[in-house]
mmCIF file of C-alpha atoms in Angstrom:
data_model
loop_
_atom_site.group_PDB
_atom_site.id
_atom_site.type_symbol
_atom_site.label_atom_id
_atom_site.label_comp_id
_atom_site.label_asym_id
_atom_site.label_seq_id
_atom_site.Cartn_x
_atom_site.Cartn_y
_atom_site.Cartn_z
ATOM 1 C CA MET A 52 0.032 0.319 0.003
ATOM 2 C CA MET A 53 2.820 2.084 1.092
ATOM 3 C CA LEU A 54 4.562 1.701 -2.626
ATOM 4 C CA THR A 55 1.763 1.947 -4.418
ATOM 5 C CA LYS A 56 0.994 5.795 -2.588
ATOM 6 C CA LYS A 57 4.368 6.791 -3.051
ATOM 7 C CA ILE A 58 4.131 6.267 -7.136
ATOM 8 C CA HIS A 59 0.790 8.212 -7.087
ATOM 9 C CA LEU A 60 3.150 11.158 -5.571
ATOM 10 C CA LEU A 61 5.977 10.583 -7.952
ATOM 11 C CA LEU A 62 3.458 10.515 -10.488
ATOM 12 C CA ALA A 63 1.137 13.423 -9.405
ATOM 13 C CA VAL A 64 4.657 16.036 -8.848
ATOM 14 C CA GLY A 65 6.195 14.910 -12.550
ATOM 15 C CA PHE A 66 2.609 15.935 -13.556
ATOM 16 C CA MET A 67 2.470 18.866 -11.512
ATOM 17 C CA SER A 68 5.965 20.076 -13.042
ATOM 18 C CA GLN A 69 4.681 20.143 -16.435
ATOM 19 C CA ILE A 70 1.986 21.999 -15.662
ATOM 20 C CA THR A 71 1.455 25.383 -17.355
ATOM 21 C CA PHE A 72 0.075 28.519 -15.639
ATOM 22 C CA SER A 73 -0.611 30.930 -18.568
ATOM 23 C CA GLN A 74 0.547 32.494 -21.797
ATOM 24 C CA VAL A 75 3.431 34.151 -22.893
ATOM 25 C CA HIS A 76 3.176 36.887 -24.707
ATOM 26 C CA LEU A 77 5.115 38.918 -27.251
ATOM 27 C CA LYS A 78 5.573 42.804 -27.966
ATOM 28 C CA ILE A 79 7.463 43.791 -30.399
ATOM 29 C CA GLU A 80 8.343 47.519 -30.935
ATOM 30 C CA LYS A 81 11.015 49.620 -32.591
ATOM 31 C CA ASN A 82 13.795 49.061 -29.786
ATOM 32 C CA GLN A 83 12.852 46.494 -27.404
ATOM 33 C CA SER A 84 10.956 43.234 -27.679
ATOM 34 C CA TYR A 85 8.806 42.111 -24.171
ATOM 35 C CA PHE A 86 8.485 39.003 -23.090
ATOM 36 C CA THR A 87 5.374 38.267 -20.945
ATOM 37 C CA GLU A 88 2.800 36.122 -18.833
ATOM 38 C CA GLY A 89 0.082 37.504 -17.555
ATOM 39 C CA LYS A 90 1.260 40.361 -15.267
ATOM 40 C CA ASP A 91 4.631 39.286 -15.227
ATOM 41 C CA SER A 92 7.622 40.288 -17.586
ATOM 42 C CA ILE A 93 9.742 37.883 -18.155
ATOM 43 C CA LEU A 94 12.967 39.984 -20.201
ATOM 44 C CA THR A 95 13.683 42.304 -22.638
ATOM 45 C CA TYR A 96 15.355 41.991 -25.810
ATOM 46 C CA GLN A 97 17.284 45.459 -26.195
ATOM 47 C CA GLU A 98 17.940 46.087 -30.024
ATOM 48 C CA ALA A 99 18.557 49.196 -30.278
ATOM 49 C CA SER A 100 21.530 51.284 -29.731
ATOM 50 C CA GLU A 101 20.902 53.703 -27.361
ATOM 51 C CA LYS A 102 21.962 52.640 -24.656
ATOM 52 C CA SER A 103 24.515 54.132 -23.178
ATOM 53 C CA ILE A 104 27.009 56.468 -20.665
ATOM 54 C CA ASN A 105 28.207 59.870 -22.051
ATOM 55 C CA GLY A 106 28.324 58.416 -25.046
ATOM 56 C CA GLN A 107 30.437 55.119 -24.411
ATOM 57 C CA TYR A 108 30.160 51.746 -24.012
ATOM 58 C CA ILE A 109 27.193 51.939 -26.806
ATOM 59 C CA ARG A 110 25.372 48.481 -26.984
ATOM 60 C CA SER A 111 22.397 46.814 -28.362
ATOM 61 C CA ASN A 112 21.623 42.730 -29.491
ATOM 62 C CA TYR A 113 21.461 41.527 -25.202
ATOM 63 C CA ILE A 114 18.752 40.902 -22.591
ATOM 64 C CA HIS A 115 18.248 43.227 -19.900
ATOM 65 C CA PRO A 116 16.034 42.665 -17.571
ATOM 66 C CA LEU A 117 16.110 39.186 -17.059
ATOM 67 C CA TYR A 118 12.815 39.027 -14.351
ATOM 68 C CA ASN A 119 13.279 36.282 -11.355
ATOM 69 C CA LEU A 120 9.755 34.346 -10.580
ATOM 70 C CA ASP A 121 9.094 36.709 -8.272
ATOM 71 C CA GLY A 122 9.771 40.241 -10.598
ATOM 72 C CA SER A 123 12.679 41.021 -8.970
ATOM 73 C CA VAL A 124 14.918 41.703 -11.646
ATOM 74 C CA LEU A 125 17.865 39.546 -12.290
ATOM 75 C CA SER A 126 20.246 40.806 -14.731
ATOM 76 C CA GLU A 127 22.651 43.755 -14.133
ATOM 77 C CA ASP A 128 23.422 46.335 -17.142
ATOM 78 C CA PHE A 129 26.584 49.090 -16.803
ATOM 79 C CA PRO A 130 27.943 47.573 -12.931
ATOM 80 C CA ALA A 131 30.313 50.194 -12.092
ATOM 81 C CA ASP A 132 32.795 47.775 -11.754
ATOM 82 C CA HIS A 133 32.850 46.542 -15.235
ATOM 83 C CA LEU A 134 31.078 49.016 -17.126
ATOM 84 C CA HIS A 135 30.492 47.018 -20.801
ATOM 85 C CA HIS A 136 29.044 44.019 -18.995
ATOM 86 C CA ARG A 137 25.274 43.549 -20.424
ATOM 87 C CA GLY A 138 22.818 41.728 -19.340
ATOM 88 C CA ILE A 139 22.604 38.249 -20.728
ATOM 89 C CA PHE A 140 25.198 39.101 -23.260
ATOM 90 C CA TRP A 141 27.977 37.132 -26.509
ATOM 91 C CA ALA A 142 31.315 38.879 -27.359
ATOM 92 C CA TRP A 143 34.587 38.342 -28.768
ATOM 93 C CA HIS A 144 37.557 40.381 -27.859
ATOM 94 C CA GLN A 145 40.105 38.973 -30.338
ATOM 95 C CA LEU A 146 37.504 40.374 -34.007
ATOM 96 C CA TYR A 147 40.271 39.629 -36.750
ATOM 97 C CA ILE A 148 39.662 39.143 -40.536
ATOM 98 C CA GLY A 149 43.743 37.989 -41.857
ATOM 99 C CA ASP A 150 46.276 39.773 -39.806
ATOM 100 C CA LYS A 151 43.933 42.903 -39.308
ATOM 101 C CA ARG A 152 42.110 43.340 -36.003
ATOM 102 C CA ILE A 153 38.740 45.006 -36.173
ATOM 103 C CA GLY A 154 37.507 45.722 -32.902
ATOM 104 C CA ASP A 155 36.963 44.423 -29.602
ATOM 105 C CA GLY A 156 33.037 42.977 -28.873
ATOM 106 C CA TRP A 157 33.317 42.328 -25.353
ATOM 107 C CA GLU A 158 34.420 45.900 -24.031
ATOM 108 C CA ILE A 159 33.060 47.391 -27.055
ATOM 109 C CA GLU A 160 35.944 49.688 -28.418
ATOM 110 C CA ASN A 161 35.829 50.119 -32.014
ATOM 111 C CA PHE A 162 32.951 47.733 -32.659
ATOM 112 C CA SER A 163 29.003 47.798 -33.332
ATOM 113 C CA TRP A 164 25.806 45.604 -33.697
ATOM 114 C CA GLU A 165 23.202 46.739 -36.292
ATOM 115 C CA VAL A 166 19.949 44.720 -35.646
ATOM 116 C CA ALA A 167 18.527 45.247 -39.118
ATOM 117 C CA THR A 168 14.768 43.016 -38.404
ATOM 118 C CA VAL A 169 13.864 41.426 -35.369
ATOM 119 C CA LYS A 170 10.795 39.238 -36.104
ATOM 120 C CA LYS A 171 8.038 36.556 -34.857
ATOM 121 C CA LYS A 172 8.906 32.818 -35.142
ATOM 122 C CA LYS A 173 6.658 30.808 -34.979
ATOM 123 C CA GLN A 174 5.731 28.105 -32.459
ATOM 124 C CA LYS A 175 3.907 24.927 -31.449
ATOM 125 C CA ASP A 176 4.651 24.108 -27.911
ATOM 126 C CA GLY A 177 3.165 27.468 -26.144
ATOM 127 C CA SER A 178 6.103 29.405 -26.014
ATOM 128 C CA LYS A 179 6.685 32.393 -28.033
ATOM 129 C CA ALA A 180 10.394 33.578 -29.714
ATOM 130 C CA ILE A 181 11.760 35.972 -32.096
ATOM 131 C CA GLN A 182 14.544 36.077 -34.406
ATOM 132 C CA ALA A 183 17.104 39.049 -35.354
ATOM 133 C CA ASP A 184 19.486 39.183 -38.228
ATOM 134 C CA VAL A 185 22.295 41.793 -36.751
ATOM 135 C CA TYR A 186 25.429 42.726 -38.792
ATOM 136 C CA TRP A 187 29.176 43.295 -37.004
ATOM 137 C CA LYS A 188 30.570 46.487 -37.750
ATOM 138 C CA SER A 189 33.647 48.401 -37.109
ATOM 139 C CA PRO A 190 35.459 51.505 -37.989
ATOM 140 C CA LEU A 191 38.548 49.808 -38.659
ATOM 141 C CA TRP A 192 36.165 48.112 -41.666
ATOM 142 C CA ILE A 193 35.393 50.083 -44.715
ATOM 143 C CA ASN A 194 35.143 50.180 -48.205
ATOM 144 C CA LYS A 195 36.239 52.810 -50.795
ATOM 145 C CA ASN A 196 34.285 55.905 -49.642
ATOM 146 C CA GLY A 197 34.746 55.268 -45.817
ATOM 147 C CA VAL A 198 31.406 53.420 -45.235
ATOM 148 C CA GLU A 199 31.391 50.506 -42.574
ATOM 149 C CA LYS A 200 31.446 46.867 -44.045
ATOM 150 C CA THR A 201 29.917 44.375 -42.295
ATOM 151 C CA PHE A 202 31.641 41.568 -41.420
ATOM 152 C CA VAL A 203 29.757 39.024 -39.971
ATOM 153 C CA LYS A 204 26.177 38.054 -39.809
ATOM 154 C CA GLU A 205 24.694 37.135 -36.673
ATOM 155 C CA THR A 206 21.089 35.191 -36.465
ATOM 156 C CA THR A 207 20.068 35.072 -32.567
ATOM 157 C CA THR A 208 17.086 33.080 -31.408
ATOM 158 C CA ILE A 209 15.135 33.479 -28.316
ATOM 159 C CA LYS A 210 12.330 31.095 -27.033
ATOM 160 C CA VAL A 211 10.684 31.276 -24.280
ATOM 161 C CA TYR A 212 8.531 28.950 -22.249
ATOM 162 C CA PRO A 213 5.087 29.501 -19.995
ATOM 163 C CA LYS A 214 6.652 28.442 -16.462
ATOM 164 C CA GLN A 215 6.084 25.481 -14.472
ATOM 165 C CA LEU A 216 5.973 25.328 -11.163
ATOM 166 C CA HIS A 217 8.927 26.268 -9.691
ATOM 167 C CA TYR A 218 11.036 27.601 -13.142
ATOM 168 C CA ARG A 219 11.342 29.073 -16.558
ATOM 169 C CA LEU A 220 12.843 27.978 -19.512
ATOM 170 C CA ILE A 221 14.638 30.142 -21.850
ATOM 171 C CA ASP A 222 16.296 28.944 -25.171
ATOM 172 C CA ILE A 223 18.819 31.367 -26.624
ATOM 173 C CA GLU A 224 20.655 30.080 -30.176
ATOM 174 C CA ILE A 225 23.387 32.516 -31.868
ATOM 175 C CA VAL A 226 24.311 31.177 -35.801
ATOM 176 C CA LEU A 227 27.706 33.227 -36.950
ATOM 177 C CA LEU A 228 28.610 33.559 -39.964
ATOM 178 C CA ALA A 229 31.689 35.040 -41.159
ATOM 179 C CA LEU A 230 30.695 37.435 -44.607
ATOM 180 C CA GLU A 231 34.581 38.096 -45.193
ATOM 181 C CA PRO A 232 37.456 35.084 -45.851
ATOM 182 C CA ASN A 233 39.651 34.467 -42.978
ATOM 183 C CA MET A 234 37.284 35.762 -40.418
ATOM 184 C CA ARG A 235 38.555 34.841 -36.789
ATOM 185 C CA ILE A 236 37.191 35.046 -33.010
ATOM 186 C CA GLY A 237 38.485 34.950 -29.748
ATOM 187 C CA GLY A 238 38.292 35.586 -26.332
ATOM 188 C CA SER A 239 40.624 37.756 -23.710
ATOM 189 C CA GLU A 240 44.313 37.080 -24.815
ATOM 190 C CA ASP A 241 45.617 35.354 -21.327
ATOM 191 C CA GLU A 242 45.654 32.435 -19.230
ATOM 192 C CA LYS A 243 41.666 32.676 -18.700
ATOM 193 C CA GLY A 244 40.984 33.502 -22.044
ATOM 194 C CA TYR A 245 37.323 34.588 -21.437
ATOM 195 C CA GLY A 246 34.614 35.025 -24.204
ATOM 196 C CA GLY A 247 31.419 33.871 -25.676
ATOM 197 C CA PHE A 248 28.141 33.530 -23.577
ATOM 198 C CA SER A 249 28.085 35.125 -20.648
ATOM 199 C CA PRO A 250 25.424 36.352 -17.928
ATOM 200 C CA ARG A 251 25.912 39.795 -15.811
ATOM 201 C CA ILE A 252 23.488 38.638 -12.971
ATOM 202 C CA LYS A 253 23.097 40.608 -9.001
ATOM 203 C CA LEU A 254 25.317 37.664 -6.667
ATOM 204 C CA SER A 255 24.292 38.086 -3.480
ATOM 205 C CA ASP A 256 26.629 36.998 -0.272
ATOM 206 C CA ASP A 257 25.562 33.647 -0.186
ATOM 207 C CA ILE A 258 26.261 32.447 -4.157
ATOM 208 C CA VAL A 259 26.933 28.666 -4.571
ATOM 209 C CA PHE A 260 27.408 27.322 -7.917
ATOM 210 C CA THR A 261 26.547 24.011 -8.313
ATOM 211 C CA ASP A 262 27.320 21.623 -11.209
ATOM 212 C CA PRO A 263 26.476 17.642 -12.078
ATOM 213 C CA SER A 264 29.292 16.594 -9.363
ATOM 214 C CA GLY A 265 28.294 18.812 -6.955
ATOM 215 C CA LYS A 266 28.887 22.078 -4.874
ATOM 216 C CA ILE A 267 32.234 24.480 -7.102
ATOM 217 C CA THR A 268 34.517 26.727 -5.806
ATOM 218 C CA PRO A 269 35.107 29.530 -8.556
ATOM 219 C CA THR A 270 39.112 30.000 -9.029
ATOM 220 C CA ASN A 271 40.367 32.732 -11.266
ATOM 221 C CA LEU A 272 40.999 30.109 -14.335
ATOM 222 C CA PRO A 273 38.628 28.463 -16.325
ATOM 223 C CA LEU A 274 36.719 25.089 -14.254
ATOM 224 C CA PRO A 275 36.619 22.578 -16.072
ATOM 225 C CA ALA A 276 32.908 21.319 -18.560
ATOM 226 C CA SER A 277 30.809 20.462 -17.525
ATOM 227 C CA GLU A 278 26.899 20.022 -18.616
ATOM 228 C CA TRP A 279 25.673 22.504 -16.602
ATOM 229 C CA MET A 280 25.941 25.374 -14.040
ATOM 230 C CA ASP A 281 23.569 26.861 -11.478
ATOM 231 C CA ILE A 282 23.495 30.467 -9.505
ATOM 232 C CA SER A 283 21.212 30.183 -6.539
ATOM 233 C CA GLY A 284 21.707 32.743 -3.523
ATOM 234 C CA SER A 285 19.570 34.903 -1.352
ATOM 235 C CA LEU A 286 18.471 36.518 -5.177
ATOM 236 C CA GLY A 287 14.908 37.101 -5.113
ATOM 237 C CA LYS A 288 12.246 39.326 -3.660
ATOM 238 C CA ASN A 289 13.456 39.718 0.232
ATOM 239 C CA GLY A 290 16.486 38.047 -0.205
ATOM 240 C CA ASN A 291 14.515 34.722 -0.957
ATOM 241 C CA LYS A 292 16.040 31.877 -2.308
ATOM 242 C CA ALA A 293 17.003 31.943 -6.331
ATOM 243 C CA GLY A 294 18.901 31.235 -9.393
ATOM 244 C CA ILE A 295 19.687 30.544 -12.710
ATOM 245 C CA THR A 296 21.162 27.646 -14.723
ATOM 246 C CA ILE A 297 23.221 28.144 -17.404
ATOM 247 C CA LEU A 298 22.883 24.503 -19.383
ATOM 248 C CA CYS A 299 25.457 24.755 -22.616
ATOM 249 C CA ASN A 300 23.982 22.040 -26.103
ATOM 250 C CA PRO A 301 26.805 19.288 -26.587
ATOM 251 C CA LYS A 302 26.347 19.920 -30.202
ATOM 252 C CA ASN A 303 28.102 23.216 -29.911
ATOM 253 C CA PRO A 304 31.533 23.496 -31.120
ATOM 254 C CA ASP A 305 34.305 21.820 -29.160
ATOM 255 C CA SER A 306 31.402 19.985 -26.989
ATOM 256 C CA LYS A 307 31.451 21.624 -23.429
ATOM 257 C CA ASN A 308 32.644 24.848 -23.120
ATOM 258 C CA PRO A 309 34.893 24.796 -19.817
ATOM 259 C CA TRP A 310 33.360 27.993 -17.016
ATOM 260 C CA ILE A 311 34.825 31.151 -16.004
ATOM 261 C CA LEU A 312 32.538 31.960 -12.919
ATOM 262 C CA ARG A 313 32.899 34.383 -10.237
ATOM 263 C CA ALA A 314 31.332 35.023 -6.849
ATOM 264 C CA LYS A 315 31.901 38.610 -6.927
ATOM 265 C CA LYS A 316 31.133 42.233 -9.023
ATOM 266 C CA SER A 317 31.343 40.019 -12.791
ATOM 267 C CA MET A 318 29.886 38.006 -15.259
ATOM 268 C CA GLN A 319 29.659 34.184 -15.755
ATOM 269 C CA ASN A 320 31.169 32.718 -18.478
ATOM 270 C CA ALA A 321 30.515 29.721 -20.777
ATOM 271 C CA VAL A 322 33.791 29.020 -22.399
ATOM 272 C CA TYR A 323 34.050 29.632 -25.897
ATOM 273 C CA PRO A 324 36.704 29.029 -28.292
ATOM 274 C CA PHE A 325 39.125 27.466 -26.012
ATOM 275 C CA PRO A 326 41.339 28.129 -25.054
ATOM 276 C CA GLY A 327 40.238 31.722 -25.962
ATOM 277 C CA ALA A 328 43.449 33.198 -26.222
ATOM 278 C CA LYS A 329 43.641 31.882 -30.008
ATOM 279 C CA ALA A 330 41.279 33.254 -32.740
ATOM 280 C CA VAL A 331 39.738 30.365 -34.426
ATOM 281 C CA PRO A 332 38.040 30.599 -37.460
ATOM 282 C CA LEU A 333 34.806 31.178 -38.781
ATOM 283 C CA SER A 334 33.614 30.203 -42.167
ATOM 284 C CA ASN A 335 32.000 32.391 -44.643
ATOM 285 C CA LYS A 336 30.307 29.341 -45.570
ATOM 286 C CA LYS A 337 29.330 26.956 -42.946
ATOM 287 C CA PRO A 338 28.046 28.924 -40.132
ATOM 288 C CA THR A 339 29.111 28.406 -36.071
ATOM 289 C CA VAL A 340 26.123 27.704 -33.633
ATOM 290 C CA LEU A 341 25.929 28.353 -30.295
ATOM 291 C CA ARG A 342 23.093 27.105 -28.036
ATOM 292 C CA TYR A 343 21.859 27.687 -24.117
ATOM 293 C CA ARG A 344 19.519 27.699 -21.870
ATOM 294 C CA LEU A 345 18.529 29.355 -18.892
ATOM 295 C CA ILE A 346 16.130 27.848 -16.194
ATOM 296 C CA VAL A 347 15.290 31.159 -14.093
ATOM 297 C CA HIS A 348 14.299 29.428 -10.679
ATOM 298 C CA ASP A 349 12.857 29.577 -7.486
ATOM 299 C CA GLY A 350 15.114 27.539 -4.224
ATOM 300 C CA ASP A 351 18.718 26.609 -5.105
ATOM 301 C CA ALA A 352 19.665 23.433 -7.903
ATOM 302 C CA ASN A 353 18.044 20.498 -5.926
ATOM 303 C CA SER A 354 14.503 23.031 -5.797
ATOM 304 C CA ILE A 355 14.419 21.730 -9.908
ATOM 305 C CA PRO A 356 15.272 18.726 -11.650
ATOM 306 C CA ILE A 357 17.905 20.314 -13.646
ATOM 307 C CA ASP A 358 19.608 16.553 -14.791
ATOM 308 C CA GLU A 359 16.112 15.834 -16.339
ATOM 309 C CA ILE A 360 15.398 19.046 -17.734
ATOM 310 C CA PHE A 361 19.007 18.665 -19.406
ATOM 311 C CA GLN A 362 17.924 15.434 -21.169
ATOM 312 C CA ASN A 363 14.766 16.824 -22.480
ATOM 313 C CA TYR A 364 16.837 19.604 -24.121
ATOM 314 C CA ILE A 365 19.474 17.577 -25.990
ATOM 315 C CA LYS A 366 16.897 15.458 -27.503
ATOM 316 C CA LYS A 367 15.481 18.488 -29.335
#
């Protein structure tokens, strides 16, 4: 009898984890795209290059704000310690065509994004998604008339799922195609080599990092690759426990991404390429595809079925 009750309870828990409470809504405007659900804000995609500090660190093509399930803001923009950091972003220090350096997308120096179009992408699973066509430009790469030429086409898809019992899923796909031959991208030119997909989130004093093996202690250098990384602490409203899990798709180039983790005043980075100090070719024929999933959740890493979510993710 007790075994039967336990089975029924497990089935109920599994069923409850799949409950959809309401519908995701998407509003695409000239400068931003807004994802909401009922009265709750989920995230905003920043399209226009209008955000700056005194004309410096001009940015676009990133996510901010990203909200916790309780409505509090999880991401940071223009943090005082690193003014170039911006919400959920993806960028690289090294940008080369042949031997010519053409800007720094991480520090936002001699570099800009032209978001040409943002359109709704049809979904069949109750989610909402946008697809943005983005062109990379630099004043260091111009035509004979002095006009900046685009050298990379980026096609990014952001897909937001309805909220489940204690979490929400957000999928991000970044497709990069060089528009010039001999294009290369790379991370920082040091032993850290950071670059690529990088959430900048608020960090509490009790922040805890967890991967499939258990609790992880950040170090100055990249940590070994793992399927996912959870960052949890008193990140919710009134200091309630909340967190975000970053899942790396195993189909990404170089398989698993190593991690740059910071407990204070910095971003978290799923490193690509690795080692980042060495720039790698970006093809003008076959796109480079990078896929990640975010789990915004209540509680800590033990509050949600991360392994199960990861297994479902890699089946897609």
